[in-house]
PDB file of C-alpha atoms in Angstrom:
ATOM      1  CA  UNK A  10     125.040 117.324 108.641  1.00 41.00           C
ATOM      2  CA  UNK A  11     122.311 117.871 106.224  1.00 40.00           C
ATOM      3  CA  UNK A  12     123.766 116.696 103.638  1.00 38.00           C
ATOM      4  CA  UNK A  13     124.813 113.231 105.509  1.00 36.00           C
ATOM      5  CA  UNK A  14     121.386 112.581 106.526  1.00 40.00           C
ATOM      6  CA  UNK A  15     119.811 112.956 103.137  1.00 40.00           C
ATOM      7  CA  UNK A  16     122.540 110.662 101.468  1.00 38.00           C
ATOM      8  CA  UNK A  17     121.663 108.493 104.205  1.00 39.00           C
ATOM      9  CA  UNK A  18     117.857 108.906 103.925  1.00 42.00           C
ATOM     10  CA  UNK A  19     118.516 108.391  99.771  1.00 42.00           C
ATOM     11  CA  UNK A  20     121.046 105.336 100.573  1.00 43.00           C
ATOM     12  CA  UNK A  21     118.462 103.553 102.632  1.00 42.00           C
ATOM     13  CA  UNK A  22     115.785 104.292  99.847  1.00 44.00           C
ATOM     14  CA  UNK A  23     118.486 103.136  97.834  1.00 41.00           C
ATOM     15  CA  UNK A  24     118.814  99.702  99.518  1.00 41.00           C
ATOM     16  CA  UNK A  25     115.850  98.660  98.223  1.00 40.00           C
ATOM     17  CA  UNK A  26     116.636  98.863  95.100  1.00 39.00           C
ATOM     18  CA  UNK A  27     120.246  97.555  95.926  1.00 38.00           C
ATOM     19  CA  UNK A  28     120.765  94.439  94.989  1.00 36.00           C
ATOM     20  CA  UNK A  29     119.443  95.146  91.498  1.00 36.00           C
ATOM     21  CA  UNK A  30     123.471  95.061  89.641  1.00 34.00           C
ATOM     22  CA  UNK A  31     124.116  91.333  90.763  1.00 32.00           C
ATOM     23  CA  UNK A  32     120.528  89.988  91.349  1.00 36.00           C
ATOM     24  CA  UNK A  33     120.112  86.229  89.254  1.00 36.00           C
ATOM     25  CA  UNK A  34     117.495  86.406  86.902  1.00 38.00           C
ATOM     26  CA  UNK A  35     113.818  85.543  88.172  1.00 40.00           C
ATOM     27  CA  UNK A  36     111.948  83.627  85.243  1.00 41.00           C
ATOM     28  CA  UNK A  37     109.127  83.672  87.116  1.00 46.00           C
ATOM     29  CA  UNK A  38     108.079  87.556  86.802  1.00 51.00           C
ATOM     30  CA  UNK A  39     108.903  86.879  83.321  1.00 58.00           C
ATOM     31  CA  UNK A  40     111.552  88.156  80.684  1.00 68.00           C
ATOM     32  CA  UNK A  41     114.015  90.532  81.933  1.00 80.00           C
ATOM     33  CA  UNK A  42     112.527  90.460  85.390  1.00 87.00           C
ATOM     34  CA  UNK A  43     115.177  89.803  88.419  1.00 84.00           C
ATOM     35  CA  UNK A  44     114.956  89.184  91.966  1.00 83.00           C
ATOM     36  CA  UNK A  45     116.037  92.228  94.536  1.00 78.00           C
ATOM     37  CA  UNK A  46     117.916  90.642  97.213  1.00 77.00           C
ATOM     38  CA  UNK A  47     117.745  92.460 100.156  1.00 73.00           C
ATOM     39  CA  UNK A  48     120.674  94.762 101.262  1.00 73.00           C
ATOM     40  CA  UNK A  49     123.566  92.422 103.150  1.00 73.00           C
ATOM     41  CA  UNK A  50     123.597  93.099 106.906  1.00 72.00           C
ATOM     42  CA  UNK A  51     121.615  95.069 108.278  1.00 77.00           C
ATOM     43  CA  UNK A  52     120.825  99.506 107.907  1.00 91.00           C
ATOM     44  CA  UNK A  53     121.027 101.324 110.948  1.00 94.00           C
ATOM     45  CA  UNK A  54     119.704 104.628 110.258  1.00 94.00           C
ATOM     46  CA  UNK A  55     121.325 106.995 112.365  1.00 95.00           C
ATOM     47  CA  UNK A  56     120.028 109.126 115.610  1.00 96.00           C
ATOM     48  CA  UNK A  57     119.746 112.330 113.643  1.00 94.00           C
ATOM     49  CA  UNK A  58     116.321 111.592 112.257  1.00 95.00           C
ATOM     50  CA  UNK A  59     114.135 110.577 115.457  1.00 96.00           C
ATOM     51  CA  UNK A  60     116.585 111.481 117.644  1.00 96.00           C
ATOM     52  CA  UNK A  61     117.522 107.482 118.468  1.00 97.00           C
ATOM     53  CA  UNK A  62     119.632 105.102 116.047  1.00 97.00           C
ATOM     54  CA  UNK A  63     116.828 102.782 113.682  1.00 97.00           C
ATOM     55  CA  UNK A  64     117.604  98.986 113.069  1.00 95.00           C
ATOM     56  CA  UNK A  65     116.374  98.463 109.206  1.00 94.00           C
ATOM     57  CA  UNK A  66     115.334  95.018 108.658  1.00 92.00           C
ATOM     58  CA  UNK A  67     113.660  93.436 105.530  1.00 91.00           C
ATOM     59  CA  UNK A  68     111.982  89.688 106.764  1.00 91.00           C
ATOM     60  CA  UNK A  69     110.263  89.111 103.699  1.00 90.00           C
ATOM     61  CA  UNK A  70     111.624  90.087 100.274  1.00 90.00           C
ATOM     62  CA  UNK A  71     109.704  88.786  97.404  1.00 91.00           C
ATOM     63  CA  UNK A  72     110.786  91.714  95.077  1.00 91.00           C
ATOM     64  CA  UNK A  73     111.541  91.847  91.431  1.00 93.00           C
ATOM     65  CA  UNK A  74     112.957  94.613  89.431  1.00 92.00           C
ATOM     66  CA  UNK A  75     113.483  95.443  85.809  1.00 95.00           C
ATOM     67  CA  UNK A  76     115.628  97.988  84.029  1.00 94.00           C
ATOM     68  CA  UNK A  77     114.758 100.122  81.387  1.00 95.00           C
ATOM     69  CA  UNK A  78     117.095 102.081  79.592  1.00 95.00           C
ATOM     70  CA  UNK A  79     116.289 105.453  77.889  1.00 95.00           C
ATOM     71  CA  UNK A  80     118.158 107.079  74.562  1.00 96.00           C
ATOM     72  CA  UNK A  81     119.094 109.991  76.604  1.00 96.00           C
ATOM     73  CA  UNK A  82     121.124 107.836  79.204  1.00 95.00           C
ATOM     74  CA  UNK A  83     118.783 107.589  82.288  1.00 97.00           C
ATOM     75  CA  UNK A  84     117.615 104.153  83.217  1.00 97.00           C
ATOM     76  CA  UNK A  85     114.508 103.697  85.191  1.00 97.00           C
ATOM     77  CA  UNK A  86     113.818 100.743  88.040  1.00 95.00           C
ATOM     78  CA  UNK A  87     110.465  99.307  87.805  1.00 95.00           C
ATOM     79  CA  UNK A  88     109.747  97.208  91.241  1.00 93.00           C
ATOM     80  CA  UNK A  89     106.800  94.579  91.652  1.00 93.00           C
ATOM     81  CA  UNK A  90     106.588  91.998  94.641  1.00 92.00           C
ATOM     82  CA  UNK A  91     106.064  91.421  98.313  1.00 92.00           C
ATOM     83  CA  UNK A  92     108.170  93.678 100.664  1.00 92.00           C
ATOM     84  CA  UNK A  93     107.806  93.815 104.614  1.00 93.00           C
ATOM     85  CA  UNK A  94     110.404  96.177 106.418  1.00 92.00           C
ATOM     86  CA  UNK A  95     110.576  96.044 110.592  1.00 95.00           C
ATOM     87  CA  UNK A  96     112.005  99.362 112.192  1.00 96.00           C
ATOM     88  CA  UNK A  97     113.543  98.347 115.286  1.00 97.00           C
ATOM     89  CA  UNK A  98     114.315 101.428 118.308  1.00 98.00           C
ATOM     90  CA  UNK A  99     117.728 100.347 119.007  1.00 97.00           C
ATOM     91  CA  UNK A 100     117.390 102.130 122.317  1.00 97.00           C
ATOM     92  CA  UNK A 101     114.085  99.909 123.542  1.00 97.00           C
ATOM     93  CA  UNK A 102     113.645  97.212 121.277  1.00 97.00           C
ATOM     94  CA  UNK A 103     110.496  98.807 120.090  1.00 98.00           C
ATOM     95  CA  UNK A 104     109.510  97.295 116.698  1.00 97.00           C
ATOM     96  CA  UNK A 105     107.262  98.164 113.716  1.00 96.00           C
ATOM     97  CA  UNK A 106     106.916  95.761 111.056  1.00 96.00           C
ATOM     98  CA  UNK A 107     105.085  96.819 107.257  1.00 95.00           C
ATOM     99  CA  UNK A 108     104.154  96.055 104.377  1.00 94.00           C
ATOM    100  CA  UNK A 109     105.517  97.870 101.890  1.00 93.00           C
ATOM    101  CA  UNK A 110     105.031  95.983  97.990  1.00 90.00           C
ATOM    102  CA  UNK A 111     104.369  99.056  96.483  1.00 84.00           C
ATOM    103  CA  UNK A 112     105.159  98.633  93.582  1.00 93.00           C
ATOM    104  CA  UNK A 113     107.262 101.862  92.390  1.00 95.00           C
ATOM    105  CA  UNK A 114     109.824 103.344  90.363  1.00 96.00           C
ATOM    106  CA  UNK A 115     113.386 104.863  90.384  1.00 96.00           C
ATOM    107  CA  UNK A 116     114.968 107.166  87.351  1.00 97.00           C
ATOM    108  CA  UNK A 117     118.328 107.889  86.852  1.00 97.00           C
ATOM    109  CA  UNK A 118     119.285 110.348  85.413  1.00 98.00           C
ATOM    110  CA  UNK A 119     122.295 111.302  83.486  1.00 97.00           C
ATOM    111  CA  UNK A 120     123.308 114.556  85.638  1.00 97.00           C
ATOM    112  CA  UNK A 121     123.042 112.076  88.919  1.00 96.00           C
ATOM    113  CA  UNK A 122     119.378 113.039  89.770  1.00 97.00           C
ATOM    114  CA  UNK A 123     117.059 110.386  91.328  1.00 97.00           C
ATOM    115  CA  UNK A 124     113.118 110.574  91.300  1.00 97.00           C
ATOM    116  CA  UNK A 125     111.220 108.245  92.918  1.00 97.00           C
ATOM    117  CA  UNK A 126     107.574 106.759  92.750  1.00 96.00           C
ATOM    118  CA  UNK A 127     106.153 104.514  94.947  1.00 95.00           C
ATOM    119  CA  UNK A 128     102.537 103.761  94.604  1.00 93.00           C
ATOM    120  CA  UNK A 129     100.616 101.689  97.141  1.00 92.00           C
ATOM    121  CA  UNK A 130     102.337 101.421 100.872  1.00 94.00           C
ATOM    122  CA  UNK A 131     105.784 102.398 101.000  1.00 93.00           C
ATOM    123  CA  UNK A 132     108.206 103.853 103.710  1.00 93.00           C
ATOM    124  CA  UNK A 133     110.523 107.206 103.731  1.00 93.00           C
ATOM    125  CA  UNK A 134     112.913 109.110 105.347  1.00 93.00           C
ATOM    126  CA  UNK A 135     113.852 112.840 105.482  1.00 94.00           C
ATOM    127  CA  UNK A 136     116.402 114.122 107.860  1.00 92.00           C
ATOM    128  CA  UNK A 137     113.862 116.536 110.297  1.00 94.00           C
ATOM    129  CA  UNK A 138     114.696 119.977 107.917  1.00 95.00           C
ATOM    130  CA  UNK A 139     113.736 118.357 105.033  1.00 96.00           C
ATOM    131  CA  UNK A 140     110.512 116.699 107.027  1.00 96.00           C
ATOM    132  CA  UNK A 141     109.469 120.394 108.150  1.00 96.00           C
ATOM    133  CA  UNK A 142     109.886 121.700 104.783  1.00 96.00           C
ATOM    134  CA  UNK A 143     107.402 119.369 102.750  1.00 96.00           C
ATOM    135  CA  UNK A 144     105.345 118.883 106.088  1.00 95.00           C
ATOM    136  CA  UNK A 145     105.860 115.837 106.667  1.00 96.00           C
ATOM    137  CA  UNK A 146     107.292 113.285 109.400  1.00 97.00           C
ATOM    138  CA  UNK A 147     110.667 112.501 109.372  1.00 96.00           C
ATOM    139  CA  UNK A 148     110.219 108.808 108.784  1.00 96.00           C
ATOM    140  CA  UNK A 149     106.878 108.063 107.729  1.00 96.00           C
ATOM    141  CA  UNK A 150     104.706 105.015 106.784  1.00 96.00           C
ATOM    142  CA  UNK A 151     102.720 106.284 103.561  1.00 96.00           C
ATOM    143  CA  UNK A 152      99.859 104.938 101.400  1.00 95.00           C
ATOM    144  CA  UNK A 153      98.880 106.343  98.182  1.00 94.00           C
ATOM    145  CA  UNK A 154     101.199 107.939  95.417  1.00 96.00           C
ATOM    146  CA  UNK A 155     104.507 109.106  96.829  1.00 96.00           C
ATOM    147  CA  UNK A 156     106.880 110.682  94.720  1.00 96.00           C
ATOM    148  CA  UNK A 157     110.410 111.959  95.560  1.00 97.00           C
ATOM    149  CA  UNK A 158     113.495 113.834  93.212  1.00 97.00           C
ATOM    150  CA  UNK A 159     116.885 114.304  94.942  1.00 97.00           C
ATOM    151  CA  UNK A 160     119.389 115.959  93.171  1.00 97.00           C
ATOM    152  CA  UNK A 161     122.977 115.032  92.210  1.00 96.00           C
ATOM    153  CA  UNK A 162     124.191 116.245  95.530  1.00 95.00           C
ATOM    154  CA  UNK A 163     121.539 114.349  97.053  1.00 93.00           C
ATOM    155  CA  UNK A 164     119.005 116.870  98.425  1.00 94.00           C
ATOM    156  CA  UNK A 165     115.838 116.372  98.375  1.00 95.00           C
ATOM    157  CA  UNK A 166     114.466 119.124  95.713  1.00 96.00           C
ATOM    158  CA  UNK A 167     110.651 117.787  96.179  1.00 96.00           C
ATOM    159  CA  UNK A 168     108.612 115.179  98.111  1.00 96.00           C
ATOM    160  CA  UNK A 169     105.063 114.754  97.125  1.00 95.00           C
ATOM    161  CA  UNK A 170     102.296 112.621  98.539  1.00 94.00           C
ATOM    162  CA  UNK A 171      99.044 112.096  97.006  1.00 94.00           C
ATOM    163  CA  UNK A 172      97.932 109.500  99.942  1.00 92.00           C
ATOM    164  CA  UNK A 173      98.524 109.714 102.948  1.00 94.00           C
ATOM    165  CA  UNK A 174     100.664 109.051 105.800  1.00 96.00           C
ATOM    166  CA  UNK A 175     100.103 106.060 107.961  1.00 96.00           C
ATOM    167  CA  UNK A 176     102.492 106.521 110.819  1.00 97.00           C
ATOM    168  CA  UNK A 177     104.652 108.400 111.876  1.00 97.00           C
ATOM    169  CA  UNK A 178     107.591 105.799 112.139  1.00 97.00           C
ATOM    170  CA  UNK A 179     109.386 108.335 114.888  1.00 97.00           C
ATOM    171  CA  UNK A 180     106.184 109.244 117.349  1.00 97.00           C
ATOM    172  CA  UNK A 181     105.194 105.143 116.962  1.00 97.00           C
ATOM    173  CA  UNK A 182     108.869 104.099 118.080  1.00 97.00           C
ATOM    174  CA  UNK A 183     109.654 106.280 120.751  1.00 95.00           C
TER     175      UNK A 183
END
């Protein structure tokens, strides 16, 4: 089960960065810039991190991304833009709408690894073991310098924050 929710928690991480294989090219960030088009349908985030199911919705997604490629086979996201994600309870209909622009990064690596670094506002989720082992919420609204790794197996092997947490996306929702 732990291992679902933290391919679940790194899939909806994920999602933003999703649309980054097929996304059209955006002149207007400038060369090699592209739009990220927001995940089709919508992400339900399942029960077993607040203990009710999450509606993930993205209503405004002004996001670019580029790609850079290393020599030693890992490729690193860079995203810039406007991003606003709503949590919806899908038990009440209790909503929470954010900004979160950013901007922030995503390696690759070879071996499968992930690490992650958002800077500004951004949003994530840890399945509630991994939110009591780096003390932290399970789903969490942060501001400041986040940065995440997840291994090839996709656990979380470190989650740091620099910032600070801006709501707890669970205690605001339920």
């Amino acid at each position: 089960m732990r291992r679902l929710g933290a391919v679940v928690a790194l899939g909806a991480l994920l999602c933003l960065f999703g649309g980054m294989v097929t996304a059209a090219p955006a002149l207007a960030r400038g060369p090699k810039w592209q739009f990220n088009a927001p995940p089709p349908g919508p992400v339900i985030l399942p029960a077993d991190f607040c203990g009710f199911q999450i509606g993930v919705s993205f209503p405004v997604d002004k996001e670019y991304f580029k790609i850079l490629k290393a020599a030693d086979g890992s490729m690193t996201f860079l995203t810039t833009g406007s991003l606003t994600l709503t949590n919806t309870n899908l038990s009440t209909g209790k909503t929470i709408t954010a900004n979160i622009s950013g901007p922030g990064t995503a390696t690759v690596f070879p071996d499968g690894s992930v690490t992650t670094a958002e800077k500004g506002r951004a949003v994530y989720a840890l399945v509630p073991a991994d939110a009591q082992r780096f003390g932290l919420p399970p789903i969490g609204l942060t501001a400041g310098p986040l940065t995440t790794s997840v291994d090839a197996n996709g656990t979380f092997t470190s989650v740091s924050l620099q910032g600070h947490v801006l709501l707890d996306i669970c205690a605001a929702l339920s």
